[in-house]
Amino acid sequence: MKKTTSEMIEELKAKGFKDIFIWSDSKGTYYDWHKHPYDEIRVMLKGEMIINTKENQYHLKAGDVLNVPAGEVHEAYVLEDCEYICGSKY
């Protein structure tokens, strides 16, 4: 059974994530190389994007989840309009 967005957010809260919000990006958006001082999780709701780290490339589509550990340098390319849940763990 597919989880609702609200259920996914509640699961993230139960796992210790905070500052949870839904974000959207337009096709062609690019986030240059950067890092965060906290773990960041992304749960794709729709669309596609690529997130590169120095070691790996992740092609994210609806239903995919990616956790980027604190301090990991990464960049993102939005391949098609997308919407996703973001959360942080301090």
mmCIF file of N, CA and C in Angstrom:
data_model
loop_
_atom_site.group_PDB
_atom_site.id
_atom_site.type_symbol
_atom_site.label_atom_id
_atom_site.label_comp_id
_atom_site.label_asym_id
_atom_site.label_seq_id
_atom_site.Cartn_x
_atom_site.Cartn_y
_atom_site.Cartn_z
ATOM 1 N N MET A 1 0.839 -1.187 0.000
ATOM 2 C CA MET A 1 0.000 0.000 0.000
ATOM 3 C C MET A 1 0.886 1.253 0.000
ATOM 4 N N LYS A 2 0.614 2.162 -0.888
ATOM 5 C CA LYS A 2 1.407 3.373 -1.032
ATOM 6 C C LYS A 2 1.159 4.328 0.139
ATOM 7 N N LYS A 3 2.232 4.904 0.654
ATOM 8 C CA LYS A 3 2.139 5.841 1.771
ATOM 9 C C LYS A 3 1.757 7.223 1.278
ATOM 10 N N THR A 4 1.017 7.932 2.103
ATOM 11 C CA THR A 4 0.678 9.319 1.798
ATOM 12 C C THR A 4 1.872 10.204 2.160
ATOM 13 N N THR A 5 1.865 11.415 1.657
ATOM 14 C CA THR A 5 2.921 12.368 1.993
ATOM 15 C C THR A 5 2.955 12.600 3.498
ATOM 16 N N SER A 6 1.804 12.714 4.121
ATOM 17 C CA SER A 6 1.738 12.923 5.573
ATOM 18 C C SER A 6 2.361 11.757 6.330
ATOM 19 N N GLU A 7 2.101 10.541 5.874
ATOM 20 C CA GLU A 7 2.696 9.361 6.517
ATOM 21 C C GLU A 7 4.210 9.359 6.366
ATOM 22 N N MET A 8 4.695 9.745 5.190
ATOM 23 C CA MET A 8 6.141 9.806 4.971
ATOM 24 C C MET A 8 6.781 10.835 5.897
ATOM 25 N N ILE A 9 6.137 11.988 6.044
ATOM 26 C CA ILE A 9 6.661 13.033 6.926
ATOM 27 C C ILE A 9 6.686 12.544 8.369
ATOM 28 N N GLU A 10 5.638 11.865 8.806
ATOM 29 C CA GLU A 10 5.598 11.331 10.173
ATOM 30 C C GLU A 10 6.707 10.312 10.394
ATOM 31 N N GLU A 11 7.004 9.486 9.398
ATOM 32 C CA GLU A 11 8.096 8.516 9.507
ATOM 33 C C GLU A 11 9.438 9.222 9.646
ATOM 34 N N LEU A 12 9.634 10.297 8.881
ATOM 35 C CA LEU A 12 10.878 11.051 8.986
ATOM 36 C C LEU A 12 11.025 11.666 10.378
ATOM 37 N N LYS A 13 9.952 12.201 10.913
ATOM 38 C CA LYS A 13 9.980 12.769 12.267
ATOM 39 C C LYS A 13 10.355 11.693 13.275
ATOM 40 N N ALA A 14 9.772 10.502 13.130
ATOM 41 C CA ALA A 14 10.055 9.394 14.042
ATOM 42 C C ALA A 14 11.520 8.957 13.962
ATOM 43 N N LYS A 15 12.158 9.196 12.820
ATOM 44 C CA LYS A 15 13.573 8.849 12.638
ATOM 45 C C LYS A 15 14.508 9.976 13.065
ATOM 46 N N GLY A 16 13.935 11.065 13.605
ATOM 47 C CA GLY A 16 14.752 12.155 14.126
ATOM 48 C C GLY A 16 14.993 13.311 13.182
ATOM 49 N N PHE A 17 14.344 13.314 12.018
ATOM 50 C CA PHE A 17 14.519 14.430 11.090
ATOM 51 C C PHE A 17 13.664 15.609 11.533
ATOM 52 N N LYS A 18 14.200 16.808 11.303
ATOM 53 C CA LYS A 18 13.519 18.055 11.672
ATOM 54 C C LYS A 18 13.486 18.970 10.450
ATOM 55 N N ASP A 19 12.883 20.130 10.611
ATOM 56 C CA ASP A 19 12.816 21.108 9.514
ATOM 57 C C ASP A 19 12.348 20.429 8.224
ATOM 58 N N ILE A 20 11.309 19.643 8.310
ATOM 59 C CA ILE A 20 10.798 18.889 7.163
ATOM 60 C C ILE A 20 9.855 19.778 6.360
ATOM 61 N N PHE A 21 10.065 19.798 5.046
ATOM 62 C CA PHE A 21 9.219 20.614 4.182
ATOM 63 C C PHE A 21 9.147 19.981 2.798
ATOM 64 N N ILE A 22 8.164 20.414 2.023
ATOM 65 C CA ILE A 22 8.031 19.963 0.639
ATOM 66 C C ILE A 22 8.569 21.075 -0.250
ATOM 67 N N TRP A 23 9.426 20.696 -1.184
ATOM 68 C CA TRP A 23 10.090 21.657 -2.069
ATOM 69 C C TRP A 23 9.835 21.247 -3.510
ATOM 70 N N SER A 24 9.838 22.205 -4.402
ATOM 71 C CA SER A 24 9.710 21.890 -5.825
ATOM 72 C C SER A 24 10.749 22.679 -6.610
ATOM 73 N N ASP A 25 11.195 22.083 -7.696
ATOM 74 C CA ASP A 25 12.164 22.707 -8.596
ATOM 75 C C ASP A 25 11.686 22.534 -10.021
ATOM 76 N N SER A 26 12.028 23.489 -10.854
ATOM 77 C CA SER A 26 11.696 23.434 -12.272
ATOM 78 C C SER A 26 12.814 22.751 -13.050
ATOM 79 N N LYS A 27 12.431 22.148 -14.156
ATOM 80 C CA LYS A 27 13.392 21.530 -15.061
ATOM 81 C C LYS A 27 14.511 22.530 -15.355
ATOM 82 N N GLY A 28 15.747 22.045 -15.299
ATOM 83 C CA GLY A 28 16.890 22.901 -15.594
ATOM 84 C C GLY A 28 17.535 23.544 -14.381
ATOM 85 N N THR A 29 16.890 23.462 -13.216
ATOM 86 C CA THR A 29 17.492 24.025 -12.006
ATOM 87 C C THR A 29 18.784 23.281 -11.687
ATOM 88 N N TYR A 30 19.787 24.029 -11.267
ATOM 89 C CA TYR A 30 21.081 23.435 -10.910
ATOM 90 C C TYR A 30 21.517 23.981 -9.559
ATOM 91 N N TYR A 31 21.931 23.082 -8.677
ATOM 92 C CA TYR A 31 22.515 23.456 -7.387
ATOM 93 C C TYR A 31 23.992 23.096 -7.447
ATOM 94 N N ASP A 32 24.845 24.093 -7.399
ATOM 95 C CA ASP A 32 26.286 23.891 -7.508
ATOM 96 C C ASP A 32 26.809 23.092 -6.302
ATOM 97 N N TRP A 33 28.028 22.644 -6.404
ATOM 98 C CA TRP A 33 28.658 21.854 -5.347
ATOM 99 C C TRP A 33 28.554 22.584 -4.017
ATOM 100 N N HIS A 34 28.093 21.858 -2.993
ATOM 101 C CA HIS A 34 27.939 22.424 -1.655
ATOM 102 C C HIS A 34 27.857 21.280 -0.648
ATOM 103 N N LYS A 35 27.831 21.629 0.632
ATOM 104 C CA LYS A 35 27.655 20.637 1.691
ATOM 105 C C LYS A 35 26.862 21.273 2.823
ATOM 106 N N HIS A 36 26.368 20.412 3.710
ATOM 107 C CA HIS A 36 25.577 20.861 4.853
ATOM 108 C C HIS A 36 26.222 20.346 6.134
ATOM 109 N N PRO A 37 26.054 21.065 7.240
ATOM 110 C CA PRO A 37 26.610 20.589 8.515
ATOM 111 C C PRO A 37 25.691 19.578 9.215
ATOM 112 N N TYR A 38 24.723 19.032 8.493
ATOM 113 C CA TYR A 38 23.738 18.093 9.042
ATOM 114 C C TYR A 38 23.380 17.074 7.964
ATOM 115 N N ASP A 39 22.854 15.926 8.398
ATOM 116 C CA ASP A 39 22.338 14.947 7.440
ATOM 117 C C ASP A 39 21.112 15.536 6.758
ATOM 118 N N GLU A 40 20.991 15.294 5.468
ATOM 119 C CA GLU A 40 19.833 15.779 4.711
ATOM 120 C C GLU A 40 19.200 14.582 3.993
ATOM 121 N N ILE A 41 17.886 14.493 4.068
ATOM 122 C CA ILE A 41 17.184 13.423 3.372
ATOM 123 C C ILE A 41 16.270 14.038 2.323
ATOM 124 N N ARG A 42 16.150 13.338 1.203
ATOM 125 C CA ARG A 42 15.268 13.777 0.124
ATOM 126 C C ARG A 42 14.398 12.590 -0.268
ATOM 127 N N VAL A 43 13.075 12.803 -0.260
ATOM 128 C CA VAL A 43 12.110 11.783 -0.675
ATOM 129 C C VAL A 43 11.396 12.330 -1.906
ATOM 130 N N MET A 44 11.640 11.724 -3.046
ATOM 131 C CA MET A 44 11.073 12.220 -4.306
ATOM 132 C C MET A 44 9.579 11.884 -4.392
ATOM 133 N N LEU A 45 8.781 12.901 -4.662
ATOM 134 C CA LEU A 45 7.339 12.713 -4.836
ATOM 135 C C LEU A 45 6.964 12.649 -6.310
ATOM 136 N N LYS A 46 7.618 13.473 -7.128
ATOM 137 C CA LYS A 46 7.398 13.435 -8.578
ATOM 138 C C LYS A 46 8.579 14.073 -9.284
ATOM 139 N N GLY A 47 8.740 13.749 -10.560
ATOM 140 C CA GLY A 47 9.822 14.314 -11.353
ATOM 141 C C GLY A 47 11.100 13.496 -11.273
ATOM 142 N N GLU A 48 12.187 14.092 -11.807
ATOM 143 C CA GLU A 48 13.488 13.431 -11.831
ATOM 144 C C GLU A 48 14.604 14.431 -11.605
ATOM 145 N N MET A 49 15.630 13.981 -10.907
ATOM 146 C CA MET A 49 16.830 14.795 -10.714
ATOM 147 C C MET A 49 18.031 13.885 -10.538
ATOM 148 N N ILE A 50 19.185 14.449 -10.763
ATOM 149 C CA ILE A 50 20.436 13.741 -10.529
ATOM 150 C C ILE A 50 21.177 14.469 -9.419
ATOM 151 N N ILE A 51 21.633 13.698 -8.451
ATOM 152 C CA ILE A 51 22.490 14.239 -7.404
ATOM 153 C C ILE A 51 23.827 13.524 -7.519
ATOM 154 N N ASN A 52 24.878 14.311 -7.657
ATOM 155 C CA ASN A 52 26.231 13.777 -7.721
ATOM 156 C C ASN A 52 26.956 14.061 -6.420
ATOM 157 N N THR A 53 27.700 13.066 -5.944
ATOM 158 C CA THR A 53 28.664 13.272 -4.876
ATOM 159 C C THR A 53 30.027 13.078 -5.538
ATOM 160 N N LYS A 54 31.080 13.214 -4.794
ATOM 161 C CA LYS A 54 32.405 13.016 -5.375
ATOM 162 C C LYS A 54 32.608 11.547 -5.777
ATOM 163 N N GLU A 55 31.858 10.625 -5.147
ATOM 164 C CA GLU A 55 32.031 9.198 -5.412
ATOM 165 C C GLU A 55 30.922 8.563 -6.243
ATOM 166 N N ASN A 56 29.715 9.115 -6.200
ATOM 167 C CA ASN A 56 28.557 8.451 -6.817
ATOM 168 C C ASN A 56 27.639 9.421 -7.545
ATOM 169 N N GLN A 57 26.806 8.841 -8.410
ATOM 170 C CA GLN A 57 25.739 9.598 -9.066
ATOM 171 C C GLN A 57 24.425 8.886 -8.760
ATOM 172 N N TYR A 58 23.410 9.656 -8.369
ATOM 173 C CA TYR A 58 22.092 9.121 -8.031
ATOM 174 C C TYR A 58 21.057 9.741 -8.953
ATOM 175 N N HIS A 59 20.350 8.900 -9.696
ATOM 176 C CA HIS A 59 19.272 9.355 -10.578
ATOM 177 C C HIS A 59 17.973 9.091 -9.827
ATOM 178 N N LEU A 60 17.397 10.147 -9.274
ATOM 179 C CA LEU A 60 16.221 10.030 -8.409
ATOM 180 C C LEU A 60 14.940 10.254 -9.189
ATOM 181 N N LYS A 61 13.964 9.374 -8.919
ATOM 182 C CA LYS A 61 12.625 9.457 -9.513
ATOM 183 C C LYS A 61 11.606 9.314 -8.388
ATOM 184 N N ALA A 62 10.342 9.524 -8.708
ATOM 185 C CA ALA A 62 9.274 9.412 -7.706
ATOM 186 C C ALA A 62 9.409 8.100 -6.936
ATOM 187 N N GLY A 63 9.364 8.205 -5.614
ATOM 188 C CA GLY A 63 9.473 7.039 -4.746
ATOM 189 C C GLY A 63 10.872 6.802 -4.211
ATOM 190 N N ASP A 64 11.884 7.425 -4.822
ATOM 191 C CA ASP A 64 13.264 7.228 -4.363
ATOM 192 C C ASP A 64 13.555 8.084 -3.134
ATOM 193 N N VAL A 65 14.476 7.587 -2.312
ATOM 194 C CA VAL A 65 14.902 8.284 -1.098
ATOM 195 C C VAL A 65 16.428 8.344 -1.114
ATOM 196 N N LEU A 66 16.976 9.505 -0.799
ATOM 197 C CA LEU A 66 18.429 9.647 -0.720
ATOM 198 C C LEU A 66 18.779 10.400 0.553
ATOM 199 N N ASN A 67 19.676 9.815 1.333
ATOM 200 C CA ASN A 67 20.200 10.475 2.521
ATOM 201 C C ASN A 67 21.612 10.950 2.204
ATOM 202 N N VAL A 68 21.857 12.250 2.329
ATOM 203 C CA VAL A 68 23.182 12.816 2.104
ATOM 204 C C VAL A 68 23.765 13.130 3.482
ATOM 205 N N PRO A 69 24.824 12.411 3.875
ATOM 206 C CA PRO A 69 25.404 12.633 5.204
ATOM 207 C C PRO A 69 25.990 14.029 5.377
ATOM 208 N N ALA A 70 26.026 14.474 6.613
ATOM 209 C CA ALA A 70 26.631 15.769 6.937
ATOM 210 C C ALA A 70 28.040 15.841 6.370
ATOM 211 N N GLY A 71 28.356 16.969 5.752
ATOM 212 C CA GLY A 71 29.692 17.200 5.235
ATOM 213 C C GLY A 71 29.971 16.626 3.859
ATOM 214 N N GLU A 72 29.049 15.840 3.306
ATOM 215 C CA GLU A 72 29.297 15.271 1.975
ATOM 216 C C GLU A 72 29.022 16.317 0.889
ATOM 217 N N VAL A 73 30.024 16.583 0.084
ATOM 218 C CA VAL A 73 29.909 17.565 -0.989
ATOM 219 C C VAL A 73 29.056 16.956 -2.103
ATOM 220 N N HIS A 74 28.088 17.741 -2.599
ATOM 221 C CA HIS A 74 27.176 17.240 -3.637
ATOM 222 C C HIS A 74 26.659 18.382 -4.498
ATOM 223 N N GLU A 75 26.121 18.017 -5.667
ATOM 224 C CA GLU A 75 25.478 18.957 -6.583
ATOM 225 C C GLU A 75 24.215 18.293 -7.095
ATOM 226 N N ALA A 76 23.298 19.079 -7.681
ATOM 227 C CA ALA A 76 22.040 18.511 -8.182
ATOM 228 C C ALA A 76 21.632 19.176 -9.488
ATOM 229 N N TYR A 77 21.137 18.335 -10.409
ATOM 230 C CA TYR A 77 20.573 18.770 -11.684
ATOM 231 C C TYR A 77 19.128 18.298 -11.739
ATOM 232 N N VAL A 78 18.199 19.193 -12.016
ATOM 233 C CA VAL A 78 16.796 18.820 -12.130
ATOM 234 C C VAL A 78 16.496 18.512 -13.596
ATOM 235 N N LEU A 79 16.124 17.259 -13.868
ATOM 236 C CA LEU A 79 15.878 16.803 -15.240
ATOM 237 C C LEU A 79 14.468 17.110 -15.717
ATOM 238 N N GLU A 80 13.512 17.093 -14.792
ATOM 239 C CA GLU A 80 12.136 17.481 -15.112
ATOM 240 C C GLU A 80 11.514 18.052 -13.844
ATOM 241 N N ASP A 81 10.490 18.878 -14.004
ATOM 242 C CA ASP A 81 9.858 19.489 -12.839
ATOM 243 C C ASP A 81 9.687 18.432 -11.757
ATOM 244 N N CYS A 82 10.073 18.779 -10.526
ATOM 245 C CA CYS A 82 9.995 17.783 -9.468
ATOM 246 C C CYS A 82 9.518 18.400 -8.160
ATOM 247 N N GLU A 83 9.077 17.506 -7.300
ATOM 248 C CA GLU A 83 8.623 17.863 -5.958
ATOM 249 C C GLU A 83 9.160 16.801 -5.017
ATOM 250 N N TYR A 84 9.651 17.231 -3.860
ATOM 251 C CA TYR A 84 10.238 16.276 -2.934
ATOM 252 C C TYR A 84 10.138 16.781 -1.498
ATOM 253 N N ILE A 85 10.249 15.832 -0.587
ATOM 254 C CA ILE A 85 10.285 16.136 0.839
ATOM 255 C C ILE A 85 11.735 16.256 1.261
ATOM 256 N N CYS A 86 12.072 17.303 1.987
ATOM 257 C CA CYS A 86 13.420 17.481 2.541
ATOM 258 C C CYS A 86 13.316 17.470 4.055
ATOM 259 N N GLY A 87 14.338 16.934 4.683
ATOM 260 C CA GLY A 87 14.421 16.965 6.135
ATOM 261 C C GLY A 87 15.872 16.987 6.556
ATOM 262 N N SER A 88 16.129 17.460 7.755
ATOM 263 C CA SER A 88 17.479 17.566 8.289
ATOM 264 C C SER A 88 17.581 16.838 9.617
ATOM 265 N N LYS A 89 18.727 16.225 9.851
ATOM 266 C CA LYS A 89 18.991 15.586 11.148
ATOM 267 C C LYS A 89 20.269 16.191 11.696
ATOM 268 N N TYR A 90 20.123 16.874 12.835
ATOM 269 C CA TYR A 90 21.254 17.578 13.455
ATOM 270 C C TYR A 90 21.944 16.698 14.463
#
